[in-house]
Amino acid sequence: MSLVIGVLALQGDVREHAHALEASGATAVGVRRAEELDRCDGLVIPGGESTAMWRLMRAFDLLEPLRKRIEAGLPAYGSCAGMIMLADRIEDGVEGQETIGGIDMTVRRNAFGRQVDSHESTIQFDGRPLEAVFIRAPWVESVGEGVEILGSVERPVHPVEGAPRRIVAVRQGRLMATAFHPELTGDPTVHRYFTELVRQSKNEE
Ligand code: GLN
């Protein structure tokens, strides 16, 4: 059964996600209007800039339709700015910044600090090591009970013995999010994980 997965194409690295989805066996389509979600079995919200994405969603009347679809069970995966968009709560947002929400978590924007705008780290994802690229990335400050922690990283750059691990990948039901950009490394693990989640959700219907 072939799966159609939309990539929200308002802003950010849309094409790289589309390639990674195709490499995981799905058909990827760009989504700019809510009606285009009718043919999608799942949705990827790419990295970019969450404040710009939020303003564009407001301007194009997409915020409420996206909230409704996700509440109704549309599987979604948000990467970096996309993770911020799927968070129920954000820290260090700009004045009035809204999210789509759906995952019971608090995410801190630009959490790794200015000195480490971008970096690559080996993280644990779904119990295995994975090379991950972080670009002005958020991390997850806290999660509610229903949220599964899929991935974490040692605080990068000058790691201190005993420093806390930071949560950088989560799943809650049909929603998942990563603080990093798996579409940039060529490792298919995360996109395969999401494609499998979408397949299972479709089978349940
Ligand atoms: N710092 C960005 C934001 O707040 C996210 C960066 C990214 O998606 N690479 O939206």
Short mmCIF file of C-alpha atoms in Angstrom, two decimals, residues 34-144:
data_model
loop_
_atom_site.label_atom_id
_atom_site.label_comp_id
_atom_site.label_asym_id
_atom_site.label_seq_id
_atom_site.Cartn_x
_atom_site.Cartn_y
_atom_site.Cartn_z
CA ALA A 34 -5.36 22.76 4.18
CA GLU A 35 -7.33 20.98 1.42
CA GLU A 36 -4.11 19.45 0.17
CA LEU A 37 -4.02 17.43 3.39
CA ASP A 38 -7.06 15.44 2.22
CA ARG A 39 -4.86 13.14 0.20
CA CYS A 40 -2.09 12.87 2.81
CA ASP A 41 -1.62 9.96 5.20
CA GLY A 42 0.85 11.99 7.23
CA LEU A 43 2.58 15.37 7.41
CA VAL A 44 6.14 16.53 7.94
CA ILE A 45 6.75 20.01 9.34
CA PRO A 46 10.31 20.89 8.37
CA GLY A 47 12.96 22.95 10.08
CA GLY A 48 13.29 26.63 9.29
CA GLU A 49 12.20 29.40 11.60
CA SER A 50 9.22 28.83 13.88
CA THR A 51 8.34 32.52 14.17
CA ALA A 52 8.17 32.86 10.37
CA MET A 53 6.23 29.62 10.10
CA TRP A 54 3.73 30.72 12.71
CA ARG A 55 3.19 34.08 10.94
CA LEU A 56 2.74 32.35 7.57
CA MET A 57 0.30 29.84 9.08
CA ARG A 58 -1.70 32.74 10.48
CA ALA A 59 -1.54 34.65 7.14
CA PHE A 60 -2.67 31.61 5.14
CA ASP A 61 -5.33 30.52 7.68
CA LEU A 62 -3.57 27.23 8.27
CA LEU A 63 -3.15 27.18 12.03
CA GLU A 64 -6.71 26.13 12.95
CA PRO A 65 -7.07 23.58 10.10
CA LEU A 66 -3.76 22.01 11.08
CA ARG A 67 -4.81 21.84 14.73
CA LYS A 68 -8.08 20.16 13.72
CA ARG A 69 -6.42 17.58 11.44
CA ILE A 70 -3.85 16.69 14.06
CA GLU A 71 -6.50 16.38 16.77
CA ALA A 72 -8.45 14.14 14.40
CA GLY A 73 -5.45 11.79 14.15
CA LEU A 74 -3.32 12.95 11.22
CA PRO A 75 0.18 11.59 11.92
CA ALA A 76 2.76 14.37 11.97
CA TYR A 77 6.51 14.69 12.38
CA GLY A 78 8.16 18.03 13.19
CA SER A 79 11.89 18.64 12.87
CA CYS A 80 13.58 21.57 14.66
CA ALA A 81 11.23 24.53 13.98
CA GLY A 82 8.67 21.79 13.24
CA MET A 83 9.27 20.39 16.74
CA ILE A 84 8.51 23.84 18.14
CA MET A 85 5.29 23.97 16.07
CA LEU A 86 4.10 20.65 17.57
CA ALA A 87 4.86 21.62 21.18
CA ASP A 88 2.02 22.49 23.54
CA ARG A 89 4.30 24.98 25.31
CA ILE A 90 7.38 26.98 24.31
CA GLU A 91 10.06 28.88 26.21
CA ASP A 92 11.91 31.82 24.66
CA GLY A 93 9.33 32.36 21.96
CA VAL A 94 8.73 35.85 20.59
CA GLU A 95 5.84 37.92 21.91
CA GLY A 96 2.55 36.17 21.15
CA GLN A 97 4.17 33.21 19.36
CA GLU A 98 1.68 30.39 18.83
CA THR A 99 2.14 26.75 17.96
CA ILE A 100 -0.07 24.07 16.44
CA GLY A 101 0.54 21.96 19.53
CA GLY A 102 -0.35 18.31 20.04
CA ILE A 103 2.64 17.00 21.97
CA ASP A 104 2.46 17.52 25.73
CA MET A 105 5.92 19.05 26.09
CA THR A 106 7.72 22.30 26.78
CA VAL A 107 10.35 23.14 24.17
CA ARG A 108 13.03 25.80 24.57
CA ARG A 109 13.91 27.67 21.37
CA ASN A 110 17.59 28.14 20.44
CA ALA A 111 18.41 26.15 23.55
CA PHE A 112 21.99 25.12 22.86
CA GLY A 113 23.20 28.71 23.02
CA ARG A 114 24.79 31.16 20.65
CA GLN A 115 28.32 29.76 20.75
CA VAL A 116 27.00 26.48 19.42
CA ASP A 117 24.64 27.67 16.72
CA SER A 118 25.09 24.43 14.88
CA HIS A 119 26.85 21.20 15.68
CA GLU A 120 26.84 17.52 14.97
CA SER A 121 26.54 15.04 17.82
CA THR A 122 26.07 11.35 18.27
CA ILE A 123 22.76 10.88 20.00
CA GLN A 124 20.75 7.88 21.10
CA PHE A 125 17.65 7.42 18.96
CA ASP A 126 15.25 4.55 19.60
CA GLY A 127 18.01 2.74 21.50
CA ARG A 128 20.73 3.12 18.87
CA PRO A 129 23.44 5.70 18.16
CA LEU A 130 22.65 8.19 15.41
CA GLU A 131 24.63 11.10 13.96
CA ALA A 132 22.46 14.20 14.32
CA VAL A 133 22.81 17.73 12.95
CA PHE A 134 21.55 20.57 15.14
CA ILE A 135 21.03 24.08 13.73
CA ARG A 136 19.93 26.75 16.20
CA ALA A 137 18.03 23.88 17.67
CA PRO A 138 15.52 23.68 20.48
CA TRP A 139 15.56 21.02 23.16
CA VAL A 140 12.74 19.58 25.20
CA GLU A 141 12.63 20.95 28.73
CA SER A 142 9.91 18.68 30.03
CA VAL A 143 7.31 16.21 28.85
CA GLY A 144 3.94 15.04 30.11
#
